[in-house]
Amino acid sequence: MAASVTLSDVAREAGVSLATASRAINGSATRTVRPDLRDRVLAAAERLRYTPDANAQAMARGRTTSVGLVVHDITDPYFSSIAAGVTGAADAADLQVTLTSTQHRPEREVELVRLLQRQRARAVVVAGSRYDDEDANEVMRTALADYAAAGGSVALVGQPVLGVDTVVVENAAGAAALARALYARGYRRPAVLGGPLTHLTARERREAFADVFADLGSPVDPAHVVPGEFTHEGGEAAMRELLAVAADVDVVFAVNDVMALGALAAARDLGVRVPQDLALAGFDDILTLRDVVPPLTTVRVPLVEVGRLATELALADRSAEPRVRTVPTEVVLRASTPERTA
Amino acid sequence: MAASVTLSDVAREAGVSLATASRAINGSATRTVRPDLRDRVLAAAERLRYTPDANAQAMARGRTTSVGLVVHDITDPYFSSIAAGVTGAADAADLQVTLTSTQHRPEREVELVRLLQRQRARAVVVAGSRYDDEDANEVMRTALADYAAAGGSVALVGQPVLGVDTVVVENAAGAAALARALYARGYRRPAVLGGPLTHLTARERREAFADVFADLGSPVDPAHVVPGEFTHEGGEAAMRELLAVAADVDVVFAVNDVMALGALAAARDLGVRVPQDLALAGFDDILTLRDVVPPLTTVRVPLVEVGRLATELALADRSAEPRVRTVPTEVVLRASTPERTA
DNA sequence: TTGTACGCGTTATCAG
DNA sequence: CTGATAACGCGTACAA
């Protein structure tokens, strides 16, 4: 960005001082500029094709207009929907979004937060779940505290374990409601594609689901809870593993939709029909589901709104206590888990 | 970002000058710092939890570390894959990505470019197709020229009609190859869900496809070329329209996969079976296709690589002439267009 | 090798 | 209402 026209150029061209030019163009809050002068400045700016330098403005004002977003993979519909919510909210607040991705390496979140702190992003939204890993959490906590100490504000999507504002999705309630709905439809031999063992979102969903079936007298066989990655490939692998050992399962709950789709692919590949041979349910209600056959039962999470909420939370005035915004979930029964007659 | 520790603080703490602190931390190219001093500075920085201010650095250096990206909708798998390519390439170059979205309003592209110019983004990648609208193109051309004049560089994904570096996808070649492949499979009564009339990517695909069938003696009935939006809803609506008038079509070509998926939904809804009653093909090979049944025939575009290429192009040394990188496409025949026996 | 001092483009304070 | 001028935080000639 070499030879840009600066405000001084505009001021000179308009025959006014730098200060006046600044006020005329920016429309400073309290200060007002005489109309004819203002017009002269605007005309000069137009003539010179002046473009304010947002960096210099940030410098002078002491705050930037950027919001950071940390995701694991922008091609994952879960994250892209959240990203849409974040960009929408940011746009509404006249802010820009800096998109960063860990490429599925959770430990990179910390680096990205530090990076965004360097950019002096006004706020940062971290979209990934937390893990049951106190060491990792402590590192992240420190990074976020540093960022907050420097004036930044953060919102997490996930679990409120880092001392910052958090959008909490009702994972347990959703998974429990799903379990009850499936039980009501006649399912008695559930299996779970459970995701990473220490992944808190996965765990919340997995355990709530299992608890309900246990309470209802049809406990999930521990051998039928298959861990794996929180991805399409993870779901596929877990499903293969499950199908290799479980002949008597009637419904499979994948702790997220992306995994459920992987599982569906595995089933198809192995000649297991869904739902005739095996019912299948996921979680999140990602956009992709509208194109999947059979229509997949899931628990809807309003992802775009989650992104929007997180952004608004991060942008709101700071509060003494970390805030929590709870987002309800809703069971959506579809054809992949039909009423069981057998 | 109020009370940040500055480099001066670090310098004072370390008992050195600002310049030395700067050189020690940044590792200035030519200048070198005596080891013990360097260590003292680094220790001080660590102790004070110093974080360099990227904005101030940008200011002083005269260039930022950000790359702008303009998409229409980040939840569209086409764009999210390109975005993944862009963030990947940016990351490799130690740059950050500013994500902006038009929300499906092409005319907003110009504003977003201006916005990114204000941020002094080093480079901007515009991911959407051009339109056959010389007025709009001229406006965009001017915006890009202004940005380039200010030192920015741009890469487009689409058509090289704006005088800037462009990644060109072989739409025509791909659509033609697809048409030949479908003809070879026995299809003779093609229809096209053609997208927006003036949308150049849609037009290139539509016309190349139709030309081939015409040359082969099975011209597309003009009544069977249904325009519409370049979206899921657009594909669905177009398919409904088509099915209302065309009883004798044997294959439908949707000019992109997202539309094809909309069309598939419409067909399903109307009880038209794909491929038994009607074959269907799309274009792009978006990630979503891996989860769709029947597997959809399409023309693969290496979307992540397109994003990467565009970013590299924009980041490369400036050239006198606008460069063009052509990306080949590849027909992928799947079950949605089986060999036709009837 | 180190330090001084200026400049980057803008806002904001404080006199006029 | 307008105009100097001092910040903002950092990089880098230039001098020592």
XYZ file of C-alpha atoms (C1' of nucleotides) in Angstrom:
716
model
C 0.000 0.000 0.000
C 2.562 2.499 -1.100
C 1.384 5.782 -2.551
C -1.891 6.415 -0.841
C -3.542 9.768 -0.619
C -3.534 10.913 2.973
C -5.775 13.171 4.919
C -3.102 15.848 4.807
C -3.282 15.809 1.040
C -6.993 16.313 1.257
C -6.633 19.094 3.794
C -4.110 20.912 1.639
C -6.222 20.448 -1.473
C -9.219 21.849 0.368
C -7.249 24.617 1.955
C -8.100 23.684 5.498
C -6.262 22.257 8.430
C -5.747 18.592 9.040
C -8.063 18.786 11.996
C -10.894 20.250 10.018
C -10.464 17.716 7.291
C -10.604 14.955 9.841
C -13.756 16.306 11.396
C -15.426 16.888 8.075
C -14.802 13.398 6.846
C -15.240 11.483 10.014
C -18.127 13.575 11.254
C -16.703 13.783 14.728
C -19.271 13.355 17.450
C -19.288 16.653 19.277
C -17.410 18.877 16.894
C -19.214 20.239 13.895
C -17.842 21.844 10.761
C -19.181 24.772 8.811
C -21.132 23.433 5.814
C -19.146 25.139 3.094
C -15.887 23.937 4.544
C -17.233 20.478 4.923
C -18.278 20.422 1.299
C -14.913 21.658 0.197
C -13.211 18.890 2.115
C -15.521 16.222 0.811
C -15.070 17.451 -2.706
C -11.310 17.410 -2.319
C -11.433 13.906 -0.898
C -13.542 12.766 -3.796
C -11.260 14.451 -6.313
C -8.167 12.872 -4.810
C -9.869 9.492 -4.306
C -8.987 9.621 -0.677
C -9.457 6.488 1.395
C -9.068 6.679 5.141
C -6.519 4.304 6.569
C -8.320 2.088 9.038
C -5.033 1.134 10.645
C -4.069 4.683 11.357
C -7.536 5.360 12.662
C -7.271 2.376 14.921
C -3.940 3.617 16.121
C -5.230 7.059 16.903
C -8.502 5.950 18.370
C -6.985 3.204 20.383
C -9.276 0.538 19.095
C -9.633 -1.447 15.936
C -12.724 -2.467 14.048
C -11.947 -6.114 13.819
C -13.371 -9.189 15.434
C -11.450 -12.430 15.489
C -12.995 -15.813 14.858
C -11.346 -19.118 15.662
C -12.698 -22.271 14.061
C -11.270 -25.706 13.433
C -12.280 -26.033 9.805
C -14.291 -23.567 7.790
C -15.471 -26.249 5.378
C -17.283 -27.983 8.213
C -20.920 -26.858 7.993
C -21.056 -26.501 11.759
C -18.359 -23.869 11.677
C -19.385 -22.204 8.465
C -22.851 -21.581 9.866
C -21.420 -20.131 13.032
C -19.102 -18.042 10.893
C -22.110 -16.724 9.008
C -23.620 -15.632 12.298
C -20.406 -13.961 13.344
C -19.931 -12.075 10.088
C -23.561 -11.016 10.184
C -23.331 -9.599 13.676
C -19.978 -8.012 12.984
C -21.301 -6.435 9.843
C -24.230 -5.012 11.751
C -21.769 -3.407 14.138
C -19.566 -2.149 11.303
C -16.776 -4.479 12.199
C -14.631 -6.813 10.144
C -14.028 -10.462 10.837
C -10.612 -12.029 10.863
C -11.045 -15.704 10.153
C -8.516 -18.100 11.620
C -8.506 -21.863 11.509
C -6.734 -24.437 13.610
C -6.957 -27.038 10.857
C -8.282 -29.478 13.432
C -5.464 -28.895 15.860
C -7.093 -27.738 19.084
C -3.761 -26.805 20.586
C -3.447 -24.119 17.945
C -6.339 -22.190 19.435
C -3.989 -20.569 21.874
C -1.672 -19.344 19.144
C -4.595 -17.949 17.251
C -5.855 -16.057 20.254
C -2.392 -14.592 20.693
C -2.325 -13.732 17.026
C -5.636 -11.970 17.286
C -4.425 -10.152 20.329
C -1.538 -8.851 18.266
C -4.041 -7.574 15.739
C -5.726 -5.880 18.673
C -8.991 -7.415 17.594
C -11.739 -5.877 19.668
C -13.272 -9.195 20.412
C -12.596 -12.824 19.719
C -15.067 -15.634 19.230
C -13.735 -19.126 19.799
C -16.068 -21.655 18.255
C -14.688 -24.990 19.373
C -15.625 -27.125 22.334
C -13.402 -27.368 25.377
C -11.646 -30.561 26.419
C -11.304 -32.249 29.728
C -7.663 -31.308 29.910
C -6.922 -28.943 32.721
C -3.423 -28.259 31.488
C -4.658 -27.199 28.087
C -7.492 -25.224 29.641
C -5.077 -23.448 31.912
C -2.924 -22.408 28.978
C -5.954 -21.119 27.152
C -7.241 -19.424 30.259
C -3.985 -17.564 30.593
C -3.998 -16.536 26.957
C -7.546 -15.251 27.249
C -6.814 -13.496 30.509
C -3.833 -11.774 28.914
C -5.998 -10.729 26.038
C -8.687 -9.473 28.376
C -6.114 -7.633 30.447
C -5.064 -5.862 27.288
C -8.648 -4.758 26.797
C -9.970 -7.447 24.501
C -13.117 -9.374 25.147
C -13.855 -12.957 24.346
C -16.806 -15.192 23.845
C -16.622 -18.930 23.697
C -19.041 -21.345 22.153
C -18.990 -24.365 24.356
C -18.359 -24.806 28.030
C -18.016 -21.960 30.531
C -14.796 -23.246 31.995
C -12.358 -20.555 30.988
C -13.727 -17.638 32.909
C -15.006 -15.774 29.885
C -18.402 -15.117 28.373
C -19.765 -18.283 26.861
C -22.607 -19.374 24.661
C -23.689 -22.679 26.059
C -25.596 -25.083 23.878
C -27.931 -27.333 25.785
C -26.159 -30.469 24.766
C -27.223 -32.624 27.638
C -30.851 -31.585 27.503
C -30.933 -32.117 23.762
C -29.301 -35.504 23.877
C -31.582 -36.571 26.721
C -34.658 -35.442 24.844
C -33.426 -37.283 21.798
C -32.924 -40.438 23.813
C -36.424 -40.216 25.226
C -37.865 -39.639 21.785
C -36.031 -42.640 20.408
C -37.113 -44.791 23.308
C -40.665 -43.672 22.716
C -40.328 -44.748 19.129
C -39.484 -48.189 20.331
C -35.705 -48.315 20.269
C -34.152 -50.452 22.978
C -30.640 -51.300 21.875
C -28.799 -48.041 21.355
C -25.212 -47.489 20.377
C -23.234 -44.302 20.455
C -20.528 -42.964 18.175
C -19.074 -40.931 20.931
C -16.362 -38.715 19.549
C -13.159 -37.942 21.408
C -13.211 -39.103 25.008
C -12.215 -35.801 26.556
C -14.128 -33.568 24.146
C -16.663 -31.956 26.443
C -19.404 -31.377 23.918
C -19.132 -34.953 22.774
C -19.097 -36.139 26.325
C -22.113 -34.115 27.378
C -24.146 -35.488 24.533
C -22.888 -39.018 24.949
C -23.470 -39.226 28.661
C -26.868 -37.571 28.715
C -28.000 -39.906 25.999
C -26.699 -42.971 27.795
C -28.098 -41.864 31.134
C -31.595 -41.642 29.787
C -31.486 -45.070 28.224
C -30.076 -46.470 31.444
C -32.871 -44.887 33.424
C -35.388 -46.300 31.046
C -34.040 -49.768 31.583
C -32.234 -50.185 28.285
C -28.682 -49.227 29.153
C -26.186 -48.741 26.370
C -23.776 -51.627 26.285
C -20.355 -50.079 27.050
C -18.982 -52.030 24.121
C -21.403 -50.125 21.967
C -19.992 -46.734 22.778
C -17.314 -46.199 20.184
C -14.985 -43.241 20.543
C -13.407 -41.541 17.566
C -12.715 -38.234 15.938
C -15.322 -35.507 15.789
C -15.249 -35.607 11.989
C -16.770 -37.305 8.963
C -13.884 -39.744 8.818
C -14.184 -40.290 12.549
C -17.838 -41.140 12.223
C -17.170 -43.475 9.381
C -14.417 -45.317 11.197
C -16.423 -45.566 14.390
C -19.404 -46.948 12.527
C -17.276 -49.595 10.869
C -15.885 -50.545 14.210
C -19.342 -50.696 15.719
C -20.791 -52.786 12.932
C -17.946 -55.229 13.288
C -18.923 -56.080 16.848
C -22.591 -55.250 17.267
C -25.197 -57.369 15.627
C -28.010 -56.439 17.938
C -28.072 -52.649 17.905
C -31.220 -50.966 16.681
C -30.267 -47.306 16.765
C -27.003 -45.399 16.529
C -26.519 -41.947 17.962
C -23.599 -40.040 16.499
C -22.714 -37.112 18.715
C -22.698 -34.732 15.775
C -24.185 -34.656 12.310
C -20.901 -34.669 10.475
C -20.038 -37.932 12.207
C -23.527 -39.236 11.519
C -22.961 -38.618 7.843
C -19.704 -40.480 7.993
C -21.525 -43.290 9.733
C -24.194 -43.276 7.055
C -21.526 -43.626 4.408
C -19.997 -46.554 6.269
C -23.366 -48.242 6.636
C -24.115 -47.794 2.974
C -20.731 -49.142 2.087
C -21.276 -52.235 4.210
C -24.753 -52.854 2.894
C -26.450 -51.898 6.131
C -29.640 -50.048 5.296
C -30.699 -46.978 7.266
C -33.269 -47.073 8.708
C -34.487 -50.562 7.726
C -31.558 -52.372 9.303
C -30.440 -49.682 11.670
C -31.711 -46.303 12.734
C -29.380 -43.317 12.944
C -29.462 -39.948 14.621
C -27.069 -37.027 14.849
C -26.791 -33.656 16.513
C -26.612 -30.021 15.292
C -28.945 -30.017 12.287
C -26.276 -28.748 9.927
C -27.352 -27.295 6.608
C -26.080 -30.329 4.740
C -28.868 -32.445 6.177
C -31.404 -30.973 3.808
C -29.754 -32.945 1.044
C -29.335 -36.254 2.776
C -31.425 -39.356 2.319
C -32.869 -40.666 4.470
C -33.676 -37.423 6.268
C -31.651 -37.597 9.432
C -33.080 -37.314 12.892
C -31.061 -34.823 14.857
C -31.098 -32.204 17.575
C -31.268 -28.754 16.151
C -28.789 -26.137 17.267
C -29.441 -22.674 15.854
C -25.890 -22.352 14.626
C -26.121 -19.035 12.869
C -27.723 -17.560 15.936
C -25.070 -19.099 18.128
C -22.489 -17.219 16.097
C -24.486 -14.038 16.322
C -25.016 -14.399 20.057
C -21.375 -15.099 20.723
C -20.386 -12.021 18.770
C -22.876 -9.819 20.564
C -21.746 -11.191 23.869
C -18.146 -10.466 23.090
C -19.019 -6.995 21.893
C -21.189 -6.069 24.837
C -19.951 -3.926 27.665
C -17.665 -5.820 29.907
C -19.146 -7.344 32.972
C -17.585 -8.312 36.235
C -18.736 -11.883 36.061
C -18.407 -14.026 32.970
C -21.802 -14.246 31.309
C -23.471 -17.341 29.993
C -26.053 -17.380 27.252
C -27.839 -20.673 27.060
C -29.141 -21.759 23.702
C -31.951 -24.286 23.698
C -31.918 -27.250 21.380
C -34.796 -29.053 19.762
C -35.212 -32.653 18.747
C -36.078 -33.058 15.091
C -37.390 -36.506 14.308
C -37.013 -37.568 10.737
C -37.109 -40.703 8.672
C -33.790 -42.137 9.811
C -35.433 -43.152 13.073
C -38.936 -44.343 12.215
C -41.432 -45.681 14.677
C -40.161 -49.120 15.467
C -42.739 -51.825 14.917
C -40.702 -55.000 15.205
C -7.415 -2.510 23.908
C -6.578 -0.029 26.582
C -3.654 -0.663 28.837
C -1.280 -2.646 26.714
C 2.354 -3.010 27.430
C 4.340 -1.208 24.777
C 7.750 -1.726 23.387
C 8.928 1.333 25.318
C 7.932 -0.364 28.515
C 9.970 -3.364 27.537
C 12.930 -1.212 26.571
C 12.850 0.614 29.871
C 12.481 -2.609 31.810
C 15.430 -4.070 29.952
C 17.466 -0.918 30.281
C 17.984 -0.463 26.562
C 16.761 1.907 23.922
C 13.566 1.506 22.029
C 15.519 0.750 18.898
C 17.425 -2.063 20.480
C 14.291 -3.547 21.913
C 12.670 -3.389 18.513
C 15.606 -5.086 16.860
C 15.864 -7.746 19.516
C 12.242 -8.699 19.316
C 11.641 -8.323 15.659
C 15.007 -9.728 14.662
C 15.657 -6.960 12.181
C 17.115 -8.083 8.905
C 20.461 -6.338 8.726
C 20.961 -5.144 12.264
C 22.011 -7.601 14.862
C 21.893 -7.299 18.602
C 24.432 -8.424 21.133
C 23.280 -11.728 22.624
C 23.191 -10.652 26.245
C 21.176 -7.549 25.393
C 18.863 -9.553 23.266
C 18.251 -11.960 26.088
C 17.598 -9.134 28.487
C 15.023 -7.662 26.138
C 13.337 -10.965 25.559
C 13.249 -11.650 29.258
C 11.749 -8.244 29.929
C 9.159 -8.776 27.214
C 8.260 -12.101 28.714
C 8.050 -10.669 32.197
C 5.818 -7.824 31.088
C 3.743 -10.063 28.814
C 4.501 -7.802 25.951
C 2.522 -8.281 22.742
C 3.568 -6.366 19.662
C 0.825 -4.241 18.142
C 0.358 -5.458 14.611
C -1.406 -2.262 13.702
C 1.432 -0.080 14.799
C 3.852 -2.384 13.035
C 1.789 -2.131 9.882
C 1.802 1.614 10.202
C 5.543 1.811 10.651
C 6.358 -0.733 8.014
C 3.896 0.613 5.536
C 2.157 -2.666 4.948
C -0.289 -4.826 6.780
C -0.394 -8.578 7.173
C -3.946 -9.073 6.104
C -5.579 -10.552 3.063
C -9.169 -9.804 2.201
C -11.629 -12.382 0.979
C -14.969 -11.597 -0.619
C -17.556 -14.338 -0.876
C -21.307 -14.378 -1.326
C -22.149 -16.804 1.439
C -19.711 -18.647 3.659
C -22.204 -21.435 4.351
C -22.186 -22.351 0.674
C -19.739 -25.267 0.359
C -18.371 -23.763 -2.830
C -17.223 -20.688 -0.967
C -16.206 -22.386 2.220
C -13.838 -24.641 0.321
C -12.332 -21.689 -1.479
C -12.071 -19.941 1.872
C -10.173 -22.922 3.242
C -7.711 -22.580 0.388
C -7.321 -18.886 1.035
C -6.775 -19.242 4.766
C -4.315 -22.044 4.122
C -2.231 -20.007 1.714
C -2.452 -16.916 3.879
C -1.379 -18.871 6.901
C 1.600 -20.233 5.016
C 2.596 -16.656 4.253
C 1.993 -15.536 7.834
C -0.951 -13.422 6.871
C -4.424 -13.082 8.306
C -7.647 -13.345 6.380
C -10.428 -10.830 6.639
C -13.623 -12.564 5.656
C -16.358 -10.480 4.091
C -19.645 -11.621 2.662
C -22.072 -9.979 0.253
C -24.968 -12.070 1.557
C -25.831 -12.885 -2.044
C -25.857 -9.289 -3.153
C -23.283 -9.065 -5.939
C -23.478 -5.292 -5.969
C -21.994 -5.288 -2.490
C -18.700 -6.636 -3.807
C -17.641 -3.122 -4.630
C -18.288 -1.849 -1.124
C -16.376 -4.755 0.307
C -13.385 -4.083 -1.885
C -13.437 -0.471 -0.743
C -13.730 -1.642 2.817
C -10.741 -3.907 2.414
C -8.836 -1.084 0.823
C -9.475 0.954 3.939
C -8.010 -1.860 5.974
C -5.051 -1.633 3.640
C -5.290 -5.362 3.072
C -2.253 -6.441 1.132
C -4.278 -8.442 -1.272
C -7.883 -9.199 -1.951
C -9.412 -12.363 -3.332
C -12.843 -11.998 -4.880
C -14.459 -15.377 -5.197
C -17.631 -14.721 -7.149
C -18.290 -14.975 -10.863
C -18.611 -11.883 -13.038
C -21.841 -10.887 -14.727
C -22.549 -9.738 -18.228
C -23.226 -6.223 -17.020
C -20.726 -3.749 -18.319
C -21.921 -1.010 -15.988
C -21.413 -3.145 -12.923
C -18.106 -4.392 -14.247
C -16.953 -0.865 -14.852
C -17.744 0.129 -11.292
C -15.861 -2.859 -9.992
C -12.999 -2.221 -12.377
C -12.665 1.285 -11.020
C -12.750 0.113 -7.433
C -10.083 -2.466 -8.135
C -7.976 0.005 -10.066
C -8.162 2.444 -7.164
C -7.141 -0.295 -4.821
C -4.288 -1.320 -7.088
C -3.200 2.297 -7.434
C -2.968 2.414 -3.663
C -0.643 -0.553 -3.779
C -3.043 -3.416 -3.248
C -3.220 -6.440 -5.431
C -6.215 -8.454 -6.392
C -7.071 -11.862 -7.662
C -10.420 -12.856 -8.987
C -11.916 -16.302 -9.271
C -13.949 -16.253 -12.414
C -13.615 -14.352 -15.634
C -10.617 -12.203 -16.557
C -12.677 -9.187 -17.497
C -11.641 -6.692 -14.868
C -8.017 -6.232 -15.738
C -6.690 -8.045 -12.673
C -5.108 -11.406 -12.012
C -7.680 -14.127 -12.344
C -8.033 -17.800 -11.634
C -10.066 -19.143 -14.491
C -11.934 -22.390 -14.084
C -12.412 -24.304 -17.286
C -16.156 -24.103 -17.187
C -16.784 -24.488 -20.867
C -14.393 -27.381 -21.316
C -15.830 -29.119 -18.287
C -19.439 -28.650 -19.322
C -18.632 -29.788 -22.842
C -16.863 -32.882 -21.585
C -19.794 -33.595 -19.334
C -22.195 -33.257 -22.230
C -20.148 -35.658 -24.336
C -19.978 -38.136 -21.492
C -23.720 -37.988 -20.999
C -24.326 -38.376 -24.695
C -22.043 -41.369 -24.701
C -24.096 -42.839 -21.911
C -27.115 -42.633 -24.112
C -28.824 -39.423 -23.077
C -30.559 -37.594 -25.888
C -33.099 -35.247 -24.322
C -31.183 -32.925 -22.056
C -32.473 -30.043 -19.996
C -30.514 -27.360 -18.227
C -31.120 -25.542 -14.966
C -29.237 -22.565 -16.195
C -28.805 -20.139 -13.322
C -28.969 -16.380 -13.753
C -28.985 -15.302 -17.382
C -26.117 -12.849 -17.130
C -24.041 -14.828 -14.631
C -20.948 -15.617 -16.674
C -19.983 -18.852 -14.985
C -23.527 -20.124 -15.356
C -23.618 -19.000 -18.949
C -20.302 -20.591 -19.847
C -21.424 -23.903 -18.458
C -24.894 -23.699 -19.920
C -23.810 -22.739 -23.405
C -20.928 -25.169 -23.706
C -23.219 -27.960 -22.583
C -25.932 -26.994 -25.043
C -23.486 -26.534 -27.896
C -22.177 -30.042 -27.569
C -25.620 -31.590 -27.562
C -26.550 -29.476 -30.550
C -23.471 -30.631 -32.410
C -24.284 -34.196 -31.583
C -27.708 -33.843 -33.096
C -29.726 -33.725 -29.878
C -30.151 -30.011 -29.288
C -31.518 -28.833 -25.992
C -35.065 -27.625 -26.430
C -34.929 -23.907 -25.536
C -37.986 -24.462 -23.394
C -35.918 -26.881 -21.384
C -33.352 -24.316 -20.363
C -34.717 -22.889 -17.159
C -33.037 -19.868 -15.637
C -33.008 -19.216 -11.913
C -30.881 -18.280 -8.982
C -27.451 -19.804 -8.437
C -28.600 -21.298 -5.132
C -30.246 -24.339 -3.593
C -33.626 -22.615 -3.682
C -32.944 -21.514 -7.249
C -32.245 -25.080 -8.303
C -35.321 -26.331 -6.565
C -37.587 -23.745 -8.154
C -36.091 -24.274 -11.586
C -36.559 -28.009 -11.314
C -40.187 -27.609 -10.371
C -40.681 -25.338 -13.306
C -38.984 -27.775 -15.605
C -40.932 -30.771 -14.393
C -44.143 -28.875 -14.946
C -43.499 -28.527 -18.663
C -41.119 -31.280 -19.686
C -42.308 -34.849 -19.815
C -39.699 -36.068 -22.232
C -36.407 -35.017 -20.697
C -33.945 -37.771 -19.797
C -31.163 -35.821 -18.123
C -30.948 -32.535 -16.263
C -27.777 -30.522 -15.992
C -27.731 -28.024 -13.151
C -24.955 -25.503 -13.654
C -23.717 -25.974 -10.139
C -23.953 -28.630 -7.468
C -25.840 -26.530 -4.983
C -28.561 -26.046 -7.589
C -28.405 -29.729 -8.449
C -29.086 -30.556 -4.825
C -32.036 -28.210 -4.831
C -33.238 -29.921 -7.982
C -32.834 -33.289 -6.361
C -34.968 -32.158 -3.460
C -37.644 -30.947 -5.852
C -37.597 -34.199 -7.762
C -37.872 -36.189 -4.578
C -40.709 -34.030 -3.454
C -42.589 -34.565 -6.695
C -41.998 -38.284 -6.738
C -39.597 -38.173 -9.637
C -36.883 -40.727 -9.028
C -33.257 -39.952 -9.792
C -31.861 -41.625 -11.789
C -34.634 -44.084 -12.675
C -37.023 -41.454 -14.004
C -34.546 -38.732 -14.681
C -30.778 -38.408 -14.591
C -29.117 -35.442 -12.934
C -25.692 -33.834 -13.065
C -24.122 -30.810 -11.450
C -20.856 -28.912 -11.446
C -18.119 -28.182 -8.860
C -17.936 -31.400 -6.862
C -18.587 -29.677 -3.564
C -17.785 -31.521 -0.369
C -21.464 -32.078 0.386
C -21.730 -34.525 -2.480
C -19.997 -37.236 -0.515
C -23.161 -37.519 1.563
C -25.730 -37.431 -1.168
C -27.659 -40.346 -2.585
C -27.616 -41.117 -5.398
C -23.999 -40.129 -5.877
C -24.157 -37.142 -8.156
C -22.372 -36.907 -11.457
C -20.528 -33.619 -11.633
C -17.511 -31.787 -12.952
C -14.831 -31.488 -10.365
C -13.304 -28.132 -9.611
C -10.414 -28.254 -7.142
C -11.960 -25.580 -4.975
C -9.448 -25.515 -2.157
C -6.678 -25.234 -4.694
C -8.535 -22.497 -6.497
C -8.526 -20.519 -3.270
C -4.882 -21.236 -2.723
C -3.956 -20.279 -6.275
C -5.918 -17.063 -6.142
C -4.184 -16.102 -2.924
C -0.754 -16.892 -4.276
C -1.525 -14.970 -7.416
C -2.614 -11.946 -5.450
C 0.428 -12.173 -3.239
C 2.941 -12.599 -6.038
C 5.064 -9.726 -7.286
C 3.051 -7.412 -9.383
C 3.193 -7.905 -13.090
C 2.556 -5.491 -15.896
C -0.083 -7.631 -17.481
C -2.912 -9.236 -15.561
C -2.137 -12.895 -15.148
C -4.449 -15.797 -15.707
C -4.137 -19.181 -14.041
C -6.297 -21.743 -15.688
C -7.622 -24.547 -13.553
C -8.640 -27.718 -15.334
C -11.839 -29.518 -14.515
C -12.642 -33.178 -14.601
C -15.843 -35.020 -15.294
C -16.817 -37.363 -12.494
C -19.469 -39.835 -13.555
C -21.530 -41.257 -10.751
C -24.751 -43.090 -10.230
C -27.075 -40.171 -10.903
C -26.389 -40.582 -14.621
C -26.174 -44.316 -15.297
C -25.617 -45.882 -18.676
C -28.926 -45.491 -20.409
C -30.319 -48.731 -21.734
C -33.868 -47.810 -22.689
C 26.540 -2.510 18.032
C 23.567 0.994 20.154
C 20.846 5.105 20.659
C 18.394 9.358 18.930
C 14.916 11.097 16.439
C 11.754 11.215 12.830
C 7.852 9.413 10.268
C 3.664 6.390 9.350
C -1.878 8.588 9.028
C -5.127 9.693 12.041
C -7.648 11.437 16.255
C -8.108 14.371 20.100
C -6.758 18.059 23.194
C -6.357 22.633 23.803
C -5.808 27.262 22.428
C -7.387 30.783 19.538
C -15.876 26.806 14.650
C -10.988 26.172 13.322
C -6.109 25.243 13.666
C -1.641 23.801 15.798
C 0.222 20.020 17.995
C 0.729 16.141 20.883
C -0.149 11.526 21.103
C -0.918 6.303 19.317
C 3.216 2.145 18.984
C 6.605 0.888 16.220
C 10.480 0.722 12.471
C 14.491 2.607 10.760
C 17.669 6.127 8.714
C 21.311 8.391 10.715
C 24.577 9.548 13.946
C 27.514 8.171 17.703
